[in-house]
PDB file of C-alpha atoms in Angstrom:
ATOM      1  CA  MET A 256      20.634 -32.164  70.368  1.00  0.00           C
ATOM      2  CA  LYS A 257      17.599 -30.003  70.363  1.00  0.00           C
ATOM      3  CA  LEU A 258      19.726 -27.218  68.754  1.00  0.00           C
ATOM      4  CA  LEU A 259      20.917 -29.861  66.259  1.00  0.00           C
ATOM      5  CA  ARG A 260      17.231 -30.926  65.470  1.00  0.00           C
ATOM      6  CA  GLN A 261      16.262 -27.008  65.095  1.00  0.00           C
ATOM      7  CA  LEU A 262      19.108 -26.547  62.681  1.00  0.00           C
ATOM      8  CA  THR A 263      18.157 -29.483  60.621  1.00  0.00           C
ATOM      9  CA  VAL A 264      14.502 -28.858  60.509  1.00  0.00           C
ATOM     10  CA  GLY A 265      15.101 -25.171  59.356  1.00  0.00           C
ATOM     11  CA  LEU A 266      17.853 -26.451  56.974  1.00  0.00           C
ATOM     12  CA  LEU A 267      15.259 -29.031  55.527  1.00  0.00           C
ATOM     13  CA  SER A 268      12.547 -26.275  55.442  1.00  0.00           C
ATOM     14  CA  GLY A 269      14.863 -23.795  53.429  1.00  0.00           C
ATOM     15  CA  ILE A 270      15.865 -26.431  50.894  1.00  0.00           C
ATOM     16  CA  ILE A 271      12.178 -27.499  50.301  1.00  0.00           C
ATOM     17  CA  PHE A 272      11.273 -23.629  49.822  1.00  0.00           C
ATOM     18  CA  TYR A 273      14.015 -23.217  47.478  1.00  0.00           C
ATOM     19  CA  CYS A 274      12.841 -26.047  45.572  1.00  0.00           C
ATOM     20  CA  ILE A 275       9.494 -24.993  45.466  1.00  0.00           C
ATOM     21  CA  LEU A 276      10.617 -21.639  44.015  1.00  0.00           C
ATOM     22  CA  LEU A 277      12.799 -23.379  41.562  1.00  0.00           C
ATOM     23  CA  LEU A 278       9.874 -25.639  40.398  1.00  0.00           C
ATOM     24  CA  SER A 279       7.539 -22.226  40.165  1.00  0.00           C
ATOM     25  CA  ALA A 280      10.174 -20.672  38.218  1.00  0.00           C
ATOM     26  CA  PHE A 281      10.535 -23.617  36.043  1.00  0.00           C
ATOM     27  CA  ALA A 282       7.045 -23.853  35.361  1.00  0.00           C
ATOM     28  CA  GLN A 283       6.562 -20.302  34.475  1.00  0.00           C
ATOM     29  CA  ASN A 284       9.594 -20.319  32.204  1.00  0.00           C
ATOM     30  CA  ASN A 285       7.945 -23.378  30.378  1.00  0.00           C
ATOM     31  CA  PHE A 286       4.813 -21.737  30.328  1.00  0.00           C
ATOM     32  CA  ILE A 287       6.639 -18.673  28.513  1.00  0.00           C
ATOM     33  CA  ARG A 288       8.453 -20.644  26.141  1.00  0.00           C
ATOM     34  CA  THR A 289       5.374 -22.755  25.190  1.00  0.00           C
ATOM     35  CA  ASN A 290       3.129 -19.795  24.718  1.00  0.00           C
ATOM     36  CA  ILE A 291       5.315 -16.849  23.610  1.00  0.00           C
ATOM     37  CA  PRO A 292       4.638 -17.947  19.905  1.00  0.00           C
ATOM     38  CA  LYS A 293       0.860 -17.863  20.227  1.00  0.00           C
ATOM     39  CA  VAL A 294       0.927 -14.394  21.445  1.00  0.00           C
ATOM     40  CA  LEU A 295       3.947 -12.568  19.734  1.00  0.00           C
ATOM     41  CA  PHE A 296       2.237 -12.045  16.421  1.00  0.00           C
ATOM     42  CA  HIS A 297      -1.059 -11.267  17.835  1.00  0.00           C
ATOM     43  CA  GLY A 298      -2.733  -7.775  17.759  1.00  0.00           C
ATOM     44  CA  SER A 299      -0.580  -4.892  16.955  1.00  0.00           C
ATOM     45  CA  TRP A 300       2.870  -3.183  17.897  1.00  0.00           C
ATOM     46  CA  PHE A 301       4.030  -0.062  18.317  1.00  0.00           C
ATOM     47  CA  GLY A 302       7.703   1.196  17.360  1.00  0.00           C
ATOM     48  CA  PHE A 303      10.455   4.195  17.448  1.00  0.00           C
ATOM     49  CA  TYR A 304      11.839   4.400  13.996  1.00  0.00           C
ATOM     50  CA  LEU A 305      15.409   5.787  13.084  1.00  0.00           C
ATOM     51  CA  SER A 306      17.207   5.700   9.542  1.00  0.00           C
ATOM     52  CA  PRO A 307      20.433   7.672   8.726  1.00  0.00           C
ATOM     53  CA  TYR A 308      20.922   7.519   4.932  1.00  0.00           C
ATOM     54  CA  SER A 309      23.063   8.655   2.130  1.00  0.00           C
ATOM     55  CA  ALA A 310      20.850  10.982  -0.152  1.00  0.00           C
ATOM     56  CA  GLU A 311      21.422  10.606  -3.986  1.00  0.00           C
ATOM     57  CA  LYS A 312      23.448  13.361  -5.159  1.00  0.00           C
ATOM     58  CA  GLY A 313      21.808  16.137  -7.246  1.00  0.00           C
ATOM     59  CA  LYS A 314      21.799  16.216 -11.090  1.00  0.00           C
ATOM     60  CA  PRO A 315      23.364  19.503 -12.669  1.00  0.00           C
ATOM     61  CA  ILE A 316      22.850  19.134 -16.232  1.00  0.00           C
ATOM     62  CA  SER A 317      24.728  21.539 -18.528  1.00  0.00           C
ATOM     63  CA  GLN A 318      22.803  23.451 -21.457  1.00  0.00           C
ATOM     64  CA  SER A 319      25.297  25.847 -22.887  1.00  0.00           C
ATOM     65  CA  GLY A 320      28.964  26.938 -22.550  1.00  0.00           C
ATOM     66  CA  ALA A 321      32.155  25.446 -21.340  1.00  0.00           C
ATOM     67  CA  TYR A 322      31.496  25.602 -17.642  1.00  0.00           C
ATOM     68  CA  SER A 323      29.422  23.264 -15.672  1.00  0.00           C
ATOM     69  CA  MET A 324      28.654  21.964 -11.956  1.00  0.00           C
ATOM     70  CA  SER A 325      28.750  18.682 -10.162  1.00  0.00           C
ATOM     71  CA  ALA A 326      27.239  17.342  -6.792  1.00  0.00           C
ATOM     72  CA  SER A 327      28.011  14.571  -4.299  1.00  0.00           C
ATOM     73  CA  ASN A 328      26.059  12.282  -2.005  1.00  0.00           C
ATOM     74  CA  GLN A 329      24.833  13.898   1.089  1.00  0.00           C
ATOM     75  CA  PRO A 330      23.882  12.692   4.539  1.00  0.00           C
ATOM     76  CA  GLY A 331      20.055  12.636   5.760  1.00  0.00           C
ATOM     77  CA  ILE A 332      18.152  11.246   8.417  1.00  0.00           C
ATOM     78  CA  GLU A 333      14.665  10.452   9.170  1.00  0.00           C
ATOM     79  CA  ALA A 334      12.815   9.425  12.335  1.00  0.00           C
ATOM     80  CA  GLY A 335       9.309   8.971  13.703  1.00  0.00           C
ATOM     81  CA  CYS A 336       6.927   6.273  15.024  1.00  0.00           C
ATOM     82  CA  ASN A 337       5.596   3.061  13.276  1.00  0.00           C
ATOM     83  CA  TYR A 338       2.267   1.190  14.047  1.00  0.00           C
ATOM     84  CA  PHE A 339       2.443  -2.487  13.108  1.00  0.00           C
ATOM     85  CA  ILE A 340      -0.926  -4.524  12.250  1.00  0.00           C
ATOM     86  CA  ASN A 341      -0.080  -8.416  12.288  1.00  0.00           C
ATOM     87  CA  PHE A 342      -2.134 -10.330  10.187  1.00  0.00           C
ATOM     88  CA  ASN A 343      -0.355 -13.608  11.360  1.00  0.00           C
ATOM     89  CA  LYS A 344       3.367 -14.455  12.298  1.00  0.00           C
ATOM     90  CA  ASN A 345       4.368 -14.079   8.595  1.00  0.00           C
ATOM     91  CA  TYR A 346       2.671 -10.838   7.358  1.00  0.00           C
ATOM     92  CA  SER A 347       2.047  -7.381   8.703  1.00  0.00           C
ATOM     93  CA  LEU A 348       1.115  -3.969   7.391  1.00  0.00           C
ATOM     94  CA  THR A 349       3.265  -1.009   8.911  1.00  0.00           C
ATOM     95  CA  VAL A 350       1.833   2.564   9.013  1.00  0.00           C
ATOM     96  CA  GLY A 351       3.724   5.739  10.650  1.00  0.00           C
ATOM     97  CA  ALA A 352       4.517   9.230  10.883  1.00  0.00           C
ATOM     98  CA  HIS A 353       8.110  10.465  10.182  1.00  0.00           C
ATOM     99  CA  VAL A 354      10.010  13.565   9.566  1.00  0.00           C
ATOM    100  CA  GLY A 355      13.223  13.721   7.795  1.00  0.00           C
ATOM    101  CA  PHE A 356      16.090  16.156   6.710  1.00  0.00           C
ATOM    102  CA  SER A 357      17.694  15.544   3.316  1.00  0.00           C
ATOM    103  CA  GLY A 358      20.904  16.883   2.388  1.00  0.00           C
ATOM    104  CA  ARG A 359      22.115  18.136  -1.098  1.00  0.00           C
ATOM    105  CA  ASP A 360      24.928  20.246  -2.486  1.00  0.00           C
ATOM    106  CA  PHE A 361      26.650  21.441  -5.757  1.00  0.00           C
ATOM    107  CA  LYS A 362      30.135  21.941  -6.665  1.00  0.00           C
ATOM    108  CA  LEU A 363      31.915  24.546  -8.997  1.00  0.00           C
ATOM    109  CA  PHE A 364      35.339  24.909  -9.604  1.00  0.00           C
ATOM    110  CA  ILE A 365      37.245  27.418 -12.255  1.00  0.00           C
ATOM    111  CA  PRO A 366      40.765  28.356 -12.365  1.00  0.00           C
ATOM    112  CA  LYS A 367      41.638  31.929 -11.374  1.00  0.00           C
ATOM    113  CA  SER A 368      43.374  32.103 -14.767  1.00  0.00           C
ATOM    114  CA  ASP A 369      40.490  31.474 -16.892  1.00  0.00           C
ATOM    115  CA  PHE A 370      39.142  35.223 -15.764  1.00  0.00           C
ATOM    116  CA  SER A 371      40.324  38.249 -17.565  1.00  0.00           C
ATOM    117  CA  PRO A 372      41.530  39.738 -15.340  1.00  0.00           C
ATOM    118  CA  ASN A 373      42.729  36.884 -13.272  1.00  0.00           C
ATOM    119  CA  LEU A 374      40.947  36.533  -9.795  1.00  0.00           C
ATOM    120  CA  GLN A 375      43.147  36.524  -6.767  1.00  0.00           C
ATOM    121  CA  ASN A 376      41.785  32.986  -5.966  1.00  0.00           C
ATOM    122  CA  ASP A 377      40.311  29.852  -7.906  1.00  0.00           C
ATOM    123  CA  ILE A 378      36.633  29.562  -7.696  1.00  0.00           C
ATOM    124  CA  ASN A 379      35.896  26.318  -5.644  1.00  0.00           C
ATOM    125  CA  PHE A 380      32.602  26.511  -4.449  1.00  0.00           C
ATOM    126  CA  ARG A 381      31.952  23.326  -2.328  1.00  0.00           C
ATOM    127  CA  GLY A 382      31.617  21.751   1.121  1.00  0.00           C
ATOM    128  CA  ALA A 383      29.561  23.689   3.796  1.00  0.00           C
ATOM    129  CA  LEU A 384      29.202  26.603   1.272  1.00  0.00           C
ATOM    130  CA  THR A 385      26.876  25.035  -0.794  1.00  0.00           C
ATOM    131  CA  LYS A 386      25.312  22.369   1.495  1.00  0.00           C
ATOM    132  CA  ASP A 387      21.543  22.777   2.243  1.00  0.00           C
ATOM    133  CA  TYR A 388      19.068  20.370   3.810  1.00  0.00           C
ATOM    134  CA  ASP A 389      15.446  19.959   2.727  1.00  0.00           C
ATOM    135  CA  ILE A 390      12.808  18.894   5.505  1.00  0.00           C
ATOM    136  CA  TYR A 391       9.845  16.622   4.571  1.00  0.00           C
ATOM    137  CA  LEU A 392       7.007  14.848   6.470  1.00  0.00           C
ATOM    138  CA  SER A 393       6.414  11.236   5.563  1.00  0.00           C
ATOM    139  CA  ALA A 394       3.614   8.541   5.908  1.00  0.00           C
ATOM    140  CA  PRO A 395       5.039   4.942   5.276  1.00  0.00           C
ATOM    141  CA  ILE A 396       2.845   2.274   4.177  1.00  0.00           C
ATOM    142  CA  TRP A 397       4.802  -0.872   3.937  1.00  0.00           C
ATOM    143  CA  VAL A 398       3.751  -4.713   3.847  1.00  0.00           C
ATOM    144  CA  GLU A 399       6.364  -6.982   5.833  1.00  0.00           C
ATOM    145  CA  ARG A 400       6.706 -10.556   5.216  1.00  0.00           C
ATOM    146  CA  ARG A 401       8.863 -12.523   7.977  1.00  0.00           C
ATOM    147  CA  TRP A 402      10.735 -15.796   8.201  1.00  0.00           C
ATOM    148  CA  ALA A 403      11.291 -17.244  11.299  1.00  0.00           C
ATOM    149  CA  GLY A 404      14.886 -17.292  12.963  1.00  0.00           C
ATOM    150  CA  LYS A 405      16.174 -18.420  16.160  1.00  0.00           C
ATOM    151  CA  ASN A 406      14.543 -17.980  19.702  1.00  0.00           C
ATOM    152  CA  ASN A 407      11.604 -15.945  17.734  1.00  0.00           C
ATOM    153  CA  SER A 408      13.846 -13.761  15.967  1.00  0.00           C
ATOM    154  CA  THR A 409      12.861 -13.126  12.374  1.00  0.00           C
ATOM    155  CA  TRP A 410      14.356 -12.348   9.081  1.00  0.00           C
ATOM    156  CA  ASN A 411      12.012  -9.630   7.358  1.00  0.00           C
ATOM    157  CA  LEU A 412      11.375  -7.937   3.989  1.00  0.00           C
ATOM    158  CA  ASP A 413       9.193  -4.751   3.912  1.00  0.00           C
ATOM    159  CA  ALA A 414       8.071  -3.175   0.501  1.00  0.00           C
ATOM    160  CA  GLY A 415       5.754  -0.431  -0.048  1.00  0.00           C
ATOM    161  CA  ILE A 416       5.277   3.403  -0.510  1.00  0.00           C
ATOM    162  CA  ASN A 417       5.862   6.740   1.583  1.00  0.00           C
ATOM    163  CA  VAL A 418       3.537   9.699   1.099  1.00  0.00           C
ATOM    164  CA  ARG A 419       5.615  12.518   1.401  1.00  0.00           C
ATOM    165  CA  PHE A 420       5.077  16.456   1.823  1.00  0.00           C
ATOM    166  CA  ASP A 421       7.415  19.699   2.046  1.00  0.00           C
ATOM    167  CA  PRO A 422       5.840  21.825   4.749  1.00  0.00           C
ATOM    168  CA  ASP A 423       8.683  24.403   3.994  1.00  0.00           C
ATOM    169  CA  GLU A 424       8.381  25.123   0.296  1.00  0.00           C
ATOM    170  CA  ALA A 425      10.296  28.216  -0.779  1.00  0.00           C
ATOM    171  CA  ILE A 426      12.121  29.937  -3.463  1.00  0.00           C
ATOM    172  CA  TYR A 427      16.137  29.659  -3.291  1.00  0.00           C
ATOM    173  CA  SER A 428      18.563  31.753  -4.570  1.00  0.00           C
ATOM    174  CA  TYR A 429      22.316  31.412  -4.563  1.00  0.00           C
ATOM    175  CA  ASP A 430      24.920  34.134  -5.670  1.00  0.00           C
ATOM    176  CA  TYR A 431      28.509  33.397  -5.731  1.00  0.00           C
ATOM    177  CA  GLY A 432      31.784  35.204  -7.031  1.00  0.00           C
ATOM    178  CA  GLY A 433      35.130  36.178  -6.346  1.00  0.00           C
ATOM    179  CA  ILE A 434      37.723  39.050  -6.084  1.00  0.00           C
ATOM    180  CA  ASP A 435      40.070  39.937  -9.265  1.00  0.00           C
ATOM    181  CA  GLY A 436      43.496  41.362  -9.197  1.00  0.00           C
ATOM    182  CA  ASN A 437      42.117  45.059  -8.839  1.00  0.00           C
ATOM    183  CA  GLY A 438      40.060  44.013  -6.010  1.00  0.00           C
ATOM    184  CA  GLN A 439      36.761  44.073  -7.571  1.00  0.00           C
ATOM    185  CA  TYR A 440      34.084  41.793  -6.858  1.00  0.00           C
ATOM    186  CA  VAL A 441      33.157  39.662  -9.932  1.00  0.00           C
ATOM    187  CA  PRO A 442      29.813  37.713 -10.038  1.00  0.00           C
ATOM    188  CA  VAL A 443      30.152  34.279 -11.221  1.00  0.00           C
ATOM    189  CA  LEU A 444      27.367  32.179 -10.304  1.00  0.00           C
ATOM    190  CA  ASP A 445      23.716  32.657 -10.299  1.00  0.00           C
ATOM    191  CA  MET A 446      21.206  29.958  -9.355  1.00  0.00           C
ATOM    192  CA  GLY A 447      17.899  29.922  -8.096  1.00  0.00           C
ATOM    193  CA  GLY A 448      14.249  28.189  -8.288  1.00  0.00           C
ATOM    194  CA  TRP A 449      11.905  26.304  -6.299  1.00  0.00           C
ATOM    195  CA  VAL A 450      12.044  23.667  -3.594  1.00  0.00           C
ATOM    196  CA  GLY A 451       8.891  21.709  -2.916  1.00  0.00           C
ATOM    197  CA  ASN A 452       6.338  20.006  -5.202  1.00  0.00           C
ATOM    198  CA  ASN A 453       3.783  22.698  -5.667  1.00  0.00           C
ATOM    199  CA  GLU A 454       2.358  22.333  -1.934  1.00  0.00           C
ATOM    200  CA  LYS A 455       1.221  18.648  -3.112  1.00  0.00           C
ATOM    201  CA  PRO A 456       2.165  15.373  -1.497  1.00  0.00           C
ATOM    202  CA  TRP A 457       4.153  12.922  -3.654  1.00  0.00           C
ATOM    203  CA  LEU A 458       5.444   9.214  -3.423  1.00  0.00           C
ATOM    204  CA  ASN A 459       8.413   7.726  -2.564  1.00  0.00           C
ATOM    205  CA  TYR A 460       8.993   3.804  -2.987  1.00  0.00           C
ATOM    206  CA  ASN A 461      10.607   1.889  -0.223  1.00  0.00           C
ATOM    207  CA  LEU A 462      12.438  -1.731  -0.092  1.00  0.00           C
ATOM    208  CA  SER A 463      14.194  -2.802   3.098  1.00  0.00           C
ATOM    209  CA  GLY A 464      15.143  -6.139   4.370  1.00  0.00           C
ATOM    210  CA  GLY A 465      17.159  -7.163   7.601  1.00  0.00           C
ATOM    211  CA  TYR A 466      16.677  -9.120  10.970  1.00  0.00           C
ATOM    212  CA  SER A 467      14.520  -8.442  13.966  1.00  0.00           C
ATOM    213  CA  PHE A 468      16.206  -9.451  17.193  1.00  0.00           C
ATOM    214  CA  PHE A 469      13.945 -10.743  19.838  1.00  0.00           C
ATOM    215  CA  LEU A 470      14.828  -9.331  23.220  1.00  0.00           C
ATOM    216  CA  SER A 471      14.604 -10.698  26.691  1.00  0.00           C
ATOM    217  CA  ASN A 472      11.725  -8.189  27.572  1.00  0.00           C
ATOM    218  CA  TYR A 473       9.957  -9.914  24.602  1.00  0.00           C
ATOM    219  CA  ASN A 474      10.162  -6.703  22.563  1.00  0.00           C
ATOM    220  CA  PHE A 475      11.949  -6.626  19.088  1.00  0.00           C
ATOM    221  CA  LEU A 476      15.157  -4.511  17.873  1.00  0.00           C
ATOM    222  CA  THR A 477      14.943  -4.620  14.033  1.00  0.00           C
ATOM    223  CA  ILE A 478      17.897  -3.363  11.890  1.00  0.00           C
ATOM    224  CA  ASN A 479      17.220  -3.303   7.994  1.00  0.00           C
ATOM    225  CA  LEU A 480      19.096  -2.338   4.979  1.00  0.00           C
ATOM    226  CA  LEU A 481      16.940   0.086   2.897  1.00  0.00           C
ATOM    227  CA  ALA A 482      16.584   1.738  -0.686  1.00  0.00           C
ATOM    228  CA  ASN A 483      14.183   4.536  -1.160  1.00  0.00           C
ATOM    229  CA  PHE A 484      13.465   5.853  -4.780  1.00  0.00           C
ATOM    230  CA  SER A 485      11.644   9.047  -5.950  1.00  0.00           C
ATOM    231  CA  ALA A 486      10.842  10.378  -9.413  1.00  0.00           C
ATOM    232  CA  THR A 487       9.679  13.456  -8.191  1.00  0.00           C
ATOM    233  CA  LYS A 488      12.276  16.268  -8.277  1.00  0.00           C
ATOM    234  CA  ILE A 489      11.951  18.365  -5.006  1.00  0.00           C
ATOM    235  CA  ALA A 490      14.729  20.941  -6.036  1.00  0.00           C
ATOM    236  CA  ASN A 491      14.391  22.663  -9.494  1.00  0.00           C
ATOM    237  CA  PHE A 492      16.894  25.403 -10.282  1.00  0.00           C
ATOM    238  CA  ASN A 493      18.253  26.983 -13.227  1.00  0.00           C
ATOM    239  CA  TYR A 494      21.823  28.334 -13.327  1.00  0.00           C
ATOM    240  CA  THR A 495      24.377  30.814 -15.076  1.00  0.00           C
ATOM    241  CA  ILE A 496      27.665  30.659 -14.937  1.00  0.00           C
ATOM    242  CA  ASP A 497      29.759  34.099 -15.975  1.00  0.00           C
ATOM    243  CA  VAL A 498      33.719  33.875 -16.420  1.00  0.00           C
ATOM    244  CA  THR A 499      34.836  37.164 -17.727  1.00  0.00           C
ATOM    245  CA  GLY A 500      36.028  37.209 -21.478  1.00  0.00           C
ATOM    246  CA  LYS A 501      34.118  34.006 -22.179  1.00  0.00           C
ATOM    247  CA  PRO A 502      30.563  33.028 -23.428  1.00  0.00           C
ATOM    248  CA  GLU A 503      28.018  32.526 -20.805  1.00  0.00           C
ATOM    249  CA  SER A 504      27.584  28.589 -19.408  1.00  0.00           C
ATOM    250  CA  THR A 505      23.917  27.822 -18.635  1.00  0.00           C
ATOM    251  CA  GLY A 506      22.098  24.801 -17.176  1.00  0.00           C
ATOM    252  CA  ILE A 507      19.569  23.231 -14.474  1.00  0.00           C
ATOM    253  CA  TYR A 508      19.955  21.563 -11.294  1.00  0.00           C
ATOM    254  CA  SER A 509      17.654  19.122  -9.885  1.00  0.00           C
ATOM    255  CA  ALA A 510      17.353  16.773  -6.929  1.00  0.00           C
ATOM    256  CA  ASN A 511      14.955  14.171  -5.143  1.00  0.00           C
ATOM    257  CA  LEU A 512      14.986  12.421  -1.977  1.00  0.00           C
ATOM    258  CA  SER A 513      16.100   8.981  -3.170  1.00  0.00           C
ATOM    259  CA  TYR A 514      18.609   7.348  -0.806  1.00  0.00           C
ATOM    260  CA  VAL A 515      19.960   4.122   0.683  1.00  0.00           C
ATOM    261  CA  GLY A 516      20.712   3.804   4.119  1.00  0.00           C
ATOM    262  CA  LEU A 517      19.935   1.836   7.672  1.00  0.00           C
ATOM    263  CA  SER A 518      16.838   1.710   9.517  1.00  0.00           C
ATOM    264  CA  ILE A 519      16.547   0.859  13.210  1.00  0.00           C
ATOM    265  CA  CYS A 520      13.151   0.406  14.977  1.00  0.00           C
ATOM    266  CA  TYR A 521      12.619  -0.568  18.602  1.00  0.00           C
ATOM    267  CA  ILE A 522       9.285  -2.362  18.688  1.00  0.00           C
ATOM    268  CA  PHE A 523       7.085  -2.619  21.631  1.00  0.00           C
ATOM    269  CA  THR A 524       4.994  -6.057  20.993  1.00  0.00           C
ATOM    270  CA  GLY A 525       2.923  -6.027  24.141  1.00  0.00           C
ATOM    271  CA  ALA A 526       3.812  -9.840  24.408  1.00  0.00           C
ATOM    272  CA  ASN A 527       4.428  -9.403  28.396  1.00  0.00           C
ATOM    273  CA  ARG A 528       0.639  -8.265  28.648  1.00  0.00           C
ATOM    274  CA  ARG A 529      -0.709 -11.092  26.488  1.00  0.00           C
ATOM    275  CA  LEU A 530       1.274 -13.603  28.395  1.00  0.00           C
ATOM    276  CA  LEU A 531       0.026 -12.321  31.715  1.00  0.00           C
ATOM    277  CA  LYS A 532      -3.547 -12.340  30.472  1.00  0.00           C
ATOM    278  CA  LEU A 533      -3.164 -15.887  29.399  1.00  0.00           C
ATOM    279  CA  TYR A 534      -1.533 -16.985  32.393  1.00  0.00           C
ATOM    280  CA  GLU A 535      -4.141 -15.688  34.727  1.00  0.00           C
ATOM    281  CA  GLU A 536      -6.814 -17.497  32.443  1.00  0.00           C
ATOM    282  CA  GLU A 537      -4.785 -20.861  32.612  1.00  0.00           C
ATOM    283  CA  PHE A 538      -4.433 -20.319  36.482  1.00  0.00           C
ATOM    284  CA  TYR A 539      -8.323 -19.602  37.219  1.00  0.00           C
ATOM    285  CA  ARG A 540      -9.299 -22.565  34.844  1.00  0.00           C
ATOM    286  CA  LYS A 541      -7.186 -24.934  37.028  1.00  0.00           C
TER     287      LYS A 541
END
């Protein structure tokens, strides 16, 4: 009987202790659910930003002659840090520091039979042979509008500017040719010019929208579709195409850093710290 009494007392004590823990956890969870909206959009946030994108293809323009070039869209990527200044639950200002690599290329195809004497192979300049990447620094300044979703997640729309700068301005030169039937090198394409903006910053215009997923650690994962437009030509080339036995072809080639793509941002909200501070204030007030 004594052993049974001890077991009963121990079991009841365990049940009571477990119930106390459950009540405490329930109280804390209820406190978090009630107060997270009060602290989530206060103060400022910090985030890591990544944007893979497809850059607008270069623009070759023929000025004379029968031959001209073309271009295709190329991949690019931008990454950096963002700082969010919240005005309220609906509006914030985003500033940041990013670095990016924007791809560009050109294409030129001329049948070997167009040359006199014929070349051993067709002229087919494309792909890795003609692909280049332009590096740039970027400082975004965006205004964000938010709409409430489920469980503190939000829909968002961002608009603003990116102040950009090319730290690696340089003169580029491209010389390509082929081999004729006599084994002699035949120059075909001569293209060159300046990449950069005369060592001056320029503006890109940004528009994006998507969804911010509220995570269990009270941070956000934001995924947006974005479009970025620039009227500033960063690559400016003149080209000449020589096909033996035919008039010379000339033109210009330009490229900017406009693109469409996806942006991903992991945002540290600091809500844990604010909730703890609020909880301590409530505890000591009691």
